Coordinates of N, CA, C and O in Angstrom, one line a residue:
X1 N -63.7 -137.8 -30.1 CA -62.8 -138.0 -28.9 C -63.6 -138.3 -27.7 O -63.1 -139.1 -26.9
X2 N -64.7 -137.7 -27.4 CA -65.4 -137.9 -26.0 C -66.4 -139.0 -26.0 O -67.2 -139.2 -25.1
X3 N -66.3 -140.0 -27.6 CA -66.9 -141.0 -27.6 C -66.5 -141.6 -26.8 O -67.2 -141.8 -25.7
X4 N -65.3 -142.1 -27.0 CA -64.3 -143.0 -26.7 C -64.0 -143.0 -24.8 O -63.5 -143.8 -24.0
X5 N -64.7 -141.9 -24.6 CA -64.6 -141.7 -22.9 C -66.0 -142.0 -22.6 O -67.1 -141.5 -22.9
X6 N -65.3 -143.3 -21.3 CA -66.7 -143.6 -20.5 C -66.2 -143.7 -19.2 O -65.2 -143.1 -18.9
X7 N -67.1 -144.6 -18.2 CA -66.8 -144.5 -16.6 C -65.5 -144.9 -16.2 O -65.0 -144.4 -15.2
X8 N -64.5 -146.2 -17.0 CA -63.6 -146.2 -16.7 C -62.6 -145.2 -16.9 O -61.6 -145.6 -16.3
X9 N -62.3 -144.1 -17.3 CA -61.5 -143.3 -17.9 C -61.9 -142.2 -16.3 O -61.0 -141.9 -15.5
X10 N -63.4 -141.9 -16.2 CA -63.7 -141.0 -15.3 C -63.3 -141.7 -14.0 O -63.1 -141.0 -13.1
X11 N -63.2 -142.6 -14.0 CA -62.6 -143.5 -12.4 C -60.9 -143.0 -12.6 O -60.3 -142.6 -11.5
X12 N -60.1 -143.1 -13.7 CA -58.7 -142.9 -13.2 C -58.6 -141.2 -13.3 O -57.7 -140.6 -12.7
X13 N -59.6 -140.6 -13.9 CA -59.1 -139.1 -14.3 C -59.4 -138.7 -12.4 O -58.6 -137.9 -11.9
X14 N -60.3 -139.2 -11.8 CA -61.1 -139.0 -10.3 C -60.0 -139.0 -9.5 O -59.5 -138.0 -8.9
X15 N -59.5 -140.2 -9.6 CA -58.2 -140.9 -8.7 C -56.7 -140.5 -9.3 O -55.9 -141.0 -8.5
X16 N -56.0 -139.9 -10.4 CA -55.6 -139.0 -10.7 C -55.3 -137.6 -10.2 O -54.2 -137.2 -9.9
X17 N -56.7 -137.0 -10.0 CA -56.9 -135.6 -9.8 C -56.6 -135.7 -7.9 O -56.0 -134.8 -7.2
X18 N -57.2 -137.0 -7.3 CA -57.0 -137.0 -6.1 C -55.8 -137.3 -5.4 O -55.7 -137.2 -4.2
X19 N -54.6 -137.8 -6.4 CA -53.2 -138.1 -5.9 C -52.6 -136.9 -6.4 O -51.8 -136.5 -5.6
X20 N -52.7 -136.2 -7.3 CA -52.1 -134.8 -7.4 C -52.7 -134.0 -6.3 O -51.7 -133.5 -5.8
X21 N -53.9 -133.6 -5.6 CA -54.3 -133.0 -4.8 C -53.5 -133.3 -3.7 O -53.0 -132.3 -3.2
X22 N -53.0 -134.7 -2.9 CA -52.7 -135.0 -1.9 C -51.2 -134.5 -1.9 O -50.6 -133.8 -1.1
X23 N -50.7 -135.3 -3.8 CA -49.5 -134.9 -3.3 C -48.6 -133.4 -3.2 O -47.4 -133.1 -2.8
X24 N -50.2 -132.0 -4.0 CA -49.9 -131.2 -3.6 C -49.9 -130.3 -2.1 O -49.4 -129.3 -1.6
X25 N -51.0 -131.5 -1.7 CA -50.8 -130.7 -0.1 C -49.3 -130.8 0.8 O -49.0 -130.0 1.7
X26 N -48.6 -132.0 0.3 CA -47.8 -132.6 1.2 C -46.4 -131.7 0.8 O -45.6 -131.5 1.8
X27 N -45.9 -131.2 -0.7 CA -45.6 -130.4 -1.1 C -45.1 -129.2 -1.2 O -44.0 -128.7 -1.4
X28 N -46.7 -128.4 -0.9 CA -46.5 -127.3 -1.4 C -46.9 -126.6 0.0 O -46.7 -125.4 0.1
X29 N -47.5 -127.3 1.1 CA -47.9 -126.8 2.5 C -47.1 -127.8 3.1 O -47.7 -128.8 3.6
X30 N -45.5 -127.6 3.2 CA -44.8 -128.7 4.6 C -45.0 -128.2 5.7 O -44.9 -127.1 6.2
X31 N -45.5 -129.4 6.3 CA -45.1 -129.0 7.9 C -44.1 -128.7 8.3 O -43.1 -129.0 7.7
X32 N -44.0 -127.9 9.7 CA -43.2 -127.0 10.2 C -42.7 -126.5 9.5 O -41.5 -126.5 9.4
X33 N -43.5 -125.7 8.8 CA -42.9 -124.1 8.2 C -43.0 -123.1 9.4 O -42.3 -122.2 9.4
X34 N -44.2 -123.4 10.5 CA -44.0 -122.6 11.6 C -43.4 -123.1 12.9 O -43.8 -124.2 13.5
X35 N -42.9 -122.7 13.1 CA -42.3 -123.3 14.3 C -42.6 -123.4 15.6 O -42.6 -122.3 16.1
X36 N -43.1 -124.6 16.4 CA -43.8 -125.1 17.3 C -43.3 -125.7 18.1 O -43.4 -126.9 18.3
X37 N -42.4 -124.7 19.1 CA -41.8 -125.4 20.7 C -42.6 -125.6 21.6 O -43.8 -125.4 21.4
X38 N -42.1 -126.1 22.6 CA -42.9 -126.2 24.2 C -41.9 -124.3 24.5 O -40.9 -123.8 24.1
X39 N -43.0 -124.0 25.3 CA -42.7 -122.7 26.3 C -41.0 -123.4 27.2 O -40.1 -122.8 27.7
X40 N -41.0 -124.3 27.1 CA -40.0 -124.4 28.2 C -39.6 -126.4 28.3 O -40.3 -127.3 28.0
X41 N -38.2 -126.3 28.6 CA -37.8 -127.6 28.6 C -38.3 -128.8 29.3 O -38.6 -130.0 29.0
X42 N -38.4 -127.4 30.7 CA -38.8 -128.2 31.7 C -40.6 -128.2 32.4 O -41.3 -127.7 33.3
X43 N -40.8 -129.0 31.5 CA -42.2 -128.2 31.0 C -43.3 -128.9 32.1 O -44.4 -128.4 32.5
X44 N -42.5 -130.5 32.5 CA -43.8 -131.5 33.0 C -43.3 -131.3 35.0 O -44.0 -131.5 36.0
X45 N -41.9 -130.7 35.0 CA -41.3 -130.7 36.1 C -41.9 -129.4 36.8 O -42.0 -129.4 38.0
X46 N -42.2 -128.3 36.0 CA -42.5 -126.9 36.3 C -44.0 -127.0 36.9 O -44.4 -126.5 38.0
X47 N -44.9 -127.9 36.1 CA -46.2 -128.1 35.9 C -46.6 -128.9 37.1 O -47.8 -129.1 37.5
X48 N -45.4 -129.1 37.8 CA -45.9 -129.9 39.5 C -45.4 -128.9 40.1 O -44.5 -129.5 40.7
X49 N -45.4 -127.8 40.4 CA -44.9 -126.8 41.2 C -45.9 -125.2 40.5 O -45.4 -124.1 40.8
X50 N -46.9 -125.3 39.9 CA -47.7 -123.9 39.2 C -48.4 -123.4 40.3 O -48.5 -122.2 40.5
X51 N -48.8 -124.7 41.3 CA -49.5 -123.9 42.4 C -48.8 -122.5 42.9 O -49.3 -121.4 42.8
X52 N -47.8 -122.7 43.2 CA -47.2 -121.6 43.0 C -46.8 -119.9 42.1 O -46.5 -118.8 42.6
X53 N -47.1 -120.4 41.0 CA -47.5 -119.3 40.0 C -48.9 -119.0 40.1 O -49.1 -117.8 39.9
X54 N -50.0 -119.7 40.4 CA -50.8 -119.4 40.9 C -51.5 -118.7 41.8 O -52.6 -118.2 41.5
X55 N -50.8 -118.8 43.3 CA -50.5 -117.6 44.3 C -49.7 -116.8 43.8 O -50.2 -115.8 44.3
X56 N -48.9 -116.5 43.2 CA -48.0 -115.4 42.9 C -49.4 -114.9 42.2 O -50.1 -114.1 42.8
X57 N -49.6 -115.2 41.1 CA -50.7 -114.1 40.2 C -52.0 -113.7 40.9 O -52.9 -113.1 40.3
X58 N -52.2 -114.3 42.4 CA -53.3 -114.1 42.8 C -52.7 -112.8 43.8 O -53.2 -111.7 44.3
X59 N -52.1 -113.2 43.7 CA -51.3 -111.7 45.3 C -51.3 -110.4 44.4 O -51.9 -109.5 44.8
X60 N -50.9 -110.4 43.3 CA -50.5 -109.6 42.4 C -52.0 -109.0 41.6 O -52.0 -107.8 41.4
X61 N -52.8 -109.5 41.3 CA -54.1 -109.1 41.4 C -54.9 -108.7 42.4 O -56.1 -108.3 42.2
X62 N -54.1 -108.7 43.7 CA -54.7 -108.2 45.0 C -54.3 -107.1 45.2 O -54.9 -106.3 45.8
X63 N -53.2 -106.9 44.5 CA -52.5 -105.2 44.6 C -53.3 -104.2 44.0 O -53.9 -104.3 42.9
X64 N -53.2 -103.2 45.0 CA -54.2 -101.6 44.7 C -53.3 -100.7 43.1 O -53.7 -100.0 42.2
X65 N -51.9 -101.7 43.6 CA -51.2 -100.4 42.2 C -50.2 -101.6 41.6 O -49.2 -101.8 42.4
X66 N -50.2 -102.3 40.3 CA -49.5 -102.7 39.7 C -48.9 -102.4 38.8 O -49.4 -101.6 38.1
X67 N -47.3 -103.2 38.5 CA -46.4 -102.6 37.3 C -47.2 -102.6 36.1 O -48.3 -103.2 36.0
X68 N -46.8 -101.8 35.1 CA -47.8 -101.3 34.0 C -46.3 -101.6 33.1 O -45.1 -101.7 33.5
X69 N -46.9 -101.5 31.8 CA -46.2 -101.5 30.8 C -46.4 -100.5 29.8 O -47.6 -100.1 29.7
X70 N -45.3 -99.9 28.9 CA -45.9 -99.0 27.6 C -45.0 -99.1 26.6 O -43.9 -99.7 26.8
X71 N -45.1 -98.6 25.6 CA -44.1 -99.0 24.4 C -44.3 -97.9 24.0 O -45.0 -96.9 24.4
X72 N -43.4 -98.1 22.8 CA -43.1 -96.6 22.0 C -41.8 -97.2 20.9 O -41.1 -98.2 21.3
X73 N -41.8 -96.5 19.6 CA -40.7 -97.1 19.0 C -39.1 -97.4 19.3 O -38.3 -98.0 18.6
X74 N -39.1 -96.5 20.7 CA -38.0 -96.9 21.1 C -37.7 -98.4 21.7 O -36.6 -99.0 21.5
X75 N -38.9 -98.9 22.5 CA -38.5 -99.5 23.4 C -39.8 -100.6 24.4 O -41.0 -100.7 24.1
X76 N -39.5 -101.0 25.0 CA -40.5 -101.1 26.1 C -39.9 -100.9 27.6 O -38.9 -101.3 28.1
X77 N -41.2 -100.0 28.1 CA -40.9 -99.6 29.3 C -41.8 -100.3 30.6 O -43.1 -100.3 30.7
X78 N -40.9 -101.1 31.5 CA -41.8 -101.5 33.0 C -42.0 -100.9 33.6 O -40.8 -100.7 33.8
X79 N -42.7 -99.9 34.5 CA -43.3 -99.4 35.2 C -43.7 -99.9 36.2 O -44.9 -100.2 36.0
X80 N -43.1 -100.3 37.8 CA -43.2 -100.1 39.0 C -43.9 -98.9 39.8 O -43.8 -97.7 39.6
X81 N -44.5 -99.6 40.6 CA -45.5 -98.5 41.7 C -44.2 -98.1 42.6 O -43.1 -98.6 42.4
X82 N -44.7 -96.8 43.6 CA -43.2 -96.6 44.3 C -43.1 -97.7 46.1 O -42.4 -97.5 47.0
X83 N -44.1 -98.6 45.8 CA -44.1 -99.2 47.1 C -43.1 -100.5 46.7 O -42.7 -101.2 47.6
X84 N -42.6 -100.7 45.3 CA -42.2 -101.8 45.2 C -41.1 -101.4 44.5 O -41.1 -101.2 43.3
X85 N -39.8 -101.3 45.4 CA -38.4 -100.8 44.8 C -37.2 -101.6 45.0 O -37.4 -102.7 45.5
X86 N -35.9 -101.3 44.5 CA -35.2 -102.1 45.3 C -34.7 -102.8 46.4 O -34.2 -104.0 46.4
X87 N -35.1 -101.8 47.5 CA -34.7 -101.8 48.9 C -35.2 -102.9 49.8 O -34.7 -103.5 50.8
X88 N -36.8 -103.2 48.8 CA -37.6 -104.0 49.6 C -37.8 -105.4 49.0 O -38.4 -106.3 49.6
X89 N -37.2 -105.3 47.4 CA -37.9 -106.2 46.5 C -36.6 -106.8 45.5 O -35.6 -106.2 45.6
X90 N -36.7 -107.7 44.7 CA -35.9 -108.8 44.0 C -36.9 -108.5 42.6 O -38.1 -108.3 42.6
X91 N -36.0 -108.8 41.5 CA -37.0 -108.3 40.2 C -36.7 -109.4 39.3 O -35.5 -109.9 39.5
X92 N -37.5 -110.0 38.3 CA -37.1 -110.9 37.0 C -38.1 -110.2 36.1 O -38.9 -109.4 36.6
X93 N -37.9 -110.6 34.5 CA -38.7 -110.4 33.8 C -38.4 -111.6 32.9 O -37.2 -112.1 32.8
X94 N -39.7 -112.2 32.1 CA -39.0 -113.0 30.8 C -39.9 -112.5 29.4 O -41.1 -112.3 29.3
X95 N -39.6 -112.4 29.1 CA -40.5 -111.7 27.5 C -40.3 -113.0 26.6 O -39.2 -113.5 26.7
X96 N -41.0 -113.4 26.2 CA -41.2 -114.8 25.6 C -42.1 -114.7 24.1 O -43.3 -114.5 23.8
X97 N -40.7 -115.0 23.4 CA -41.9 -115.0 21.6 C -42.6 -115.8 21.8 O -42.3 -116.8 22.4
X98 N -44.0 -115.6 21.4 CA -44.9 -116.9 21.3 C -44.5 -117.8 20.1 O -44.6 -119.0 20.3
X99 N -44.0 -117.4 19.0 CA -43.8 -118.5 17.8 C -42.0 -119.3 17.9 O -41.7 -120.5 17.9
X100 N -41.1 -118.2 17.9 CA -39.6 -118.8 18.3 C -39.2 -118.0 19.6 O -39.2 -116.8 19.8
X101 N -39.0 -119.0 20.3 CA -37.9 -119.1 21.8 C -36.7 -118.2 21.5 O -36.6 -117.2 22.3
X102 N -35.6 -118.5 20.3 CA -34.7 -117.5 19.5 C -35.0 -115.7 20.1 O -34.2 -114.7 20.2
X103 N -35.8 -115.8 20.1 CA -36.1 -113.7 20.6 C -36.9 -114.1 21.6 O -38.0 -113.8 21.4
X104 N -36.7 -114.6 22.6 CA -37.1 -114.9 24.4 C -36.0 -113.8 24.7 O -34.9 -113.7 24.2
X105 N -36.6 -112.9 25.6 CA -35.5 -112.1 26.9 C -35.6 -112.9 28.5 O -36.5 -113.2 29.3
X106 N -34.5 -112.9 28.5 CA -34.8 -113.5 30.4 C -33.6 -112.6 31.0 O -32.5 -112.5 30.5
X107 N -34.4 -111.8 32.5 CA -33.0 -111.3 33.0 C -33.8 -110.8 34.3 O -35.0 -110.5 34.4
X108 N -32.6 -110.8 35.3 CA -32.7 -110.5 37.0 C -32.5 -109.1 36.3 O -31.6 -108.8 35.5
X109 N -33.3 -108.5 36.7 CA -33.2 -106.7 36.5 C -33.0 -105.8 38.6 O -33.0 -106.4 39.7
X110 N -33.0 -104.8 38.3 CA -32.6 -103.8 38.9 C -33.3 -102.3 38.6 O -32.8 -101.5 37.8
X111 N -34.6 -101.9 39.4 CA -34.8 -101.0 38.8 C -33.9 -99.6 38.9 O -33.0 -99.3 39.7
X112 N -34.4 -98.9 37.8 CA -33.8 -97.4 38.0 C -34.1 -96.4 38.7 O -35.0 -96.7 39.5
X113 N -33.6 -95.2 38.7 CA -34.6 -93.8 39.5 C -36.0 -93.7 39.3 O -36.8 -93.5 40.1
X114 N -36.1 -93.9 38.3 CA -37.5 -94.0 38.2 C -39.0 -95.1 38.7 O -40.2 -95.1 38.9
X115 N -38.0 -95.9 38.7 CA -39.1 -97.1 39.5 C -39.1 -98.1 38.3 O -40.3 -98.6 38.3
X116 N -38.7 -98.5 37.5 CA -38.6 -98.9 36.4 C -37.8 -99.6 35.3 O -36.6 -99.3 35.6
X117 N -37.7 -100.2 34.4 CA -36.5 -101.0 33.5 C -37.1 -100.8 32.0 O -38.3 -100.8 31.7
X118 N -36.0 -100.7 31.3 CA -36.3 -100.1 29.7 C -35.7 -101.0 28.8 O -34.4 -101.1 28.9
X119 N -36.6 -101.7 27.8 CA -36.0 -102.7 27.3 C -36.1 -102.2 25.7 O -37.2 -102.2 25.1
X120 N -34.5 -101.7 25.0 CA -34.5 -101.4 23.8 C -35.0 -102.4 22.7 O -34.7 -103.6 22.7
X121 N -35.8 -101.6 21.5 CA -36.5 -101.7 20.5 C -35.1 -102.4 19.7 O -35.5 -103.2 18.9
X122 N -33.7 -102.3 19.9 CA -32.9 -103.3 19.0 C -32.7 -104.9 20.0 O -31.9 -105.6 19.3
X123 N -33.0 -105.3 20.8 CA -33.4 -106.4 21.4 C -34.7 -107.1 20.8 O -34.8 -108.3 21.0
X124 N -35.7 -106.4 20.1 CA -37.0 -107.0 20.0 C -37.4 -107.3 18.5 O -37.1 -106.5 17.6
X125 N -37.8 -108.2 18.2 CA -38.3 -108.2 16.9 C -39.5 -108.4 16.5 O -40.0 -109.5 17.0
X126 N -40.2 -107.7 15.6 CA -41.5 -107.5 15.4 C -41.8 -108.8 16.0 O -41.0 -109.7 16.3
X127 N -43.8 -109.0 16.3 CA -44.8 -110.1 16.8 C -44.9 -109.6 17.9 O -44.6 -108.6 18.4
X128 N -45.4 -110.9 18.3 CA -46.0 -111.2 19.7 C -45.3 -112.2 20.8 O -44.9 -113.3 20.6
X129 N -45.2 -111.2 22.1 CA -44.6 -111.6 22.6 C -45.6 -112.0 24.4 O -46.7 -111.6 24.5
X130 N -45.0 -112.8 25.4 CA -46.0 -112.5 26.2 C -44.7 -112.2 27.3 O -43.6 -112.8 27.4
X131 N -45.5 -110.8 28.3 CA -44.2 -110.1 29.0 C -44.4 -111.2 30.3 O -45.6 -111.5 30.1
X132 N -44.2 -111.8 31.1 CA -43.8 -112.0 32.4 C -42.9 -111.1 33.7 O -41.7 -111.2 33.6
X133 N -43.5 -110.4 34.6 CA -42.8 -109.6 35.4 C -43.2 -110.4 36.8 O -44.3 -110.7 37.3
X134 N -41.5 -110.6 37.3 CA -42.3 -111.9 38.5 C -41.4 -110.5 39.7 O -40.8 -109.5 39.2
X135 N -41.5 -110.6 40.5 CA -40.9 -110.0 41.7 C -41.0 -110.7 43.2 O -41.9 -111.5 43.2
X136 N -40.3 -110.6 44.3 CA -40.5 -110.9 45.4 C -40.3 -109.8 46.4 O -39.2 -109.3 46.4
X137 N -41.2 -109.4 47.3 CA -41.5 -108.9 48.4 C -41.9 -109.2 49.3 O -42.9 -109.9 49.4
X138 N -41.0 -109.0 50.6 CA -41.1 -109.7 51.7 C -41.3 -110.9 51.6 O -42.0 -111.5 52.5
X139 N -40.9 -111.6 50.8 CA -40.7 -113.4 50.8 C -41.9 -113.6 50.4 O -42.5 -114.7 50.7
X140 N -42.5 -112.7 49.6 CA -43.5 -113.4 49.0 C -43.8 -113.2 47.4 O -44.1 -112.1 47.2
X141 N -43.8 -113.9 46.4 CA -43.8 -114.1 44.9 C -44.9 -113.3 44.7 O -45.8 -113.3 45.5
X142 N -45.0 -112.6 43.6 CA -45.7 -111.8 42.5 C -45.4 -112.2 41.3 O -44.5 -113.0 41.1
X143 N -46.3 -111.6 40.3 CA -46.6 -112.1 39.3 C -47.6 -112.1 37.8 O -48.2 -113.1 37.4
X144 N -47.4 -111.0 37.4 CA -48.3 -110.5 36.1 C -47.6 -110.6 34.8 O -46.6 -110.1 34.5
X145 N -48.5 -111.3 34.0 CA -48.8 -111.6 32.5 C -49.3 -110.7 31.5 O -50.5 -110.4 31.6
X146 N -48.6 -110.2 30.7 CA -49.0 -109.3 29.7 C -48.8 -109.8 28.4 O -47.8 -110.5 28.4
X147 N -49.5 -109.7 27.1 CA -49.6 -109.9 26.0 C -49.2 -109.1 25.3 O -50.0 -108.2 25.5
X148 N -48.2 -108.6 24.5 CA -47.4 -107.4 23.7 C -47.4 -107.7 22.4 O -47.0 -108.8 22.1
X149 N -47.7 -107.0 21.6 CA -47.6 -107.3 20.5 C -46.6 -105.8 20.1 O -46.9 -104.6 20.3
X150 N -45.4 -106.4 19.4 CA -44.6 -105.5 19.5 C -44.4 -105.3 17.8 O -44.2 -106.2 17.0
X151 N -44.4 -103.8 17.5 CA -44.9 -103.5 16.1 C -43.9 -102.2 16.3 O -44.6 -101.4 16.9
X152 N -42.6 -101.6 16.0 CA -41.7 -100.5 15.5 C -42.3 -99.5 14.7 O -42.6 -99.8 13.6
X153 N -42.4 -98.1 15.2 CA -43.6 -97.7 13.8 C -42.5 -96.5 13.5 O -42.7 -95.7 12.6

């Protein structure tokens, strides 16, 4: 039997083996199995206006006491300093899945007695998320970026 095999046989078994290969890649690894949005619609319009997010996150790194964040299986909790309350200040947050937009939070908040906003563990779903906490004081924008990786234990 392996008389009868020579180089032409090893040239189609080669080229063979290499169209099954490809057409197992194309197959059995489809693309977008993960899902790969833009952060935002408005993505090239926002991107001529960052200077602005830019001072915001620089003012906000200039502060002696910034919002902090913590978790716990219940929830996640924002944490405000007591110089930055209602009285004086305007609040947003956006919690943003990194892989699906689908589990994004966006919302004008209101803090509570405690200086603070609590965002329940049935709003969240496991991964990673990145927190955005924007605020305005005295007419001027703030602005800190947090990385969450949110895990229910």
């Amino acid at each position: 039997m392996f008389k009868r095999f020579h180089w032409g046989h090893g040239i189609i078994a080669a080229l063979a083996s290499f169209i099954i290969f490809i057409l197992g890649m194309i197959f059995l690894f489809p693309i977008g199995k993960q899902n790969a949005e833009m952060v935002s619609d408005n993505y090239y319009e926002e991107e001529l206006v960052y200077q602005n997010v830019i001072d915001a996150k620089n003012r906000a790194d200039g502060l002696a006491e910034k919002p902090e964040y913590s978790q716990d299986k219940s929830g996640i909790t924002i944490r405000f300093p007591e110089s930055i309350n209602n009285s004086n200040s305007k609040f947003s947050f956006n919690l943003f899945r990194t892989d699906d937009r689908r589990y994004d939070v966006n919302a004008k908040i209101k803090l509570d007695k405690n200086n603070s906003v609590y965002l329940p563990a049935k709003i969240l779903k496991p991964g990673s998320y990145t927190l955005k906490m924007l605020w305005t004081k005295d007419a001027l924008d703030y602005q800190i970026d947090y990385d969450v990786l949110w895990m229910p234990r």
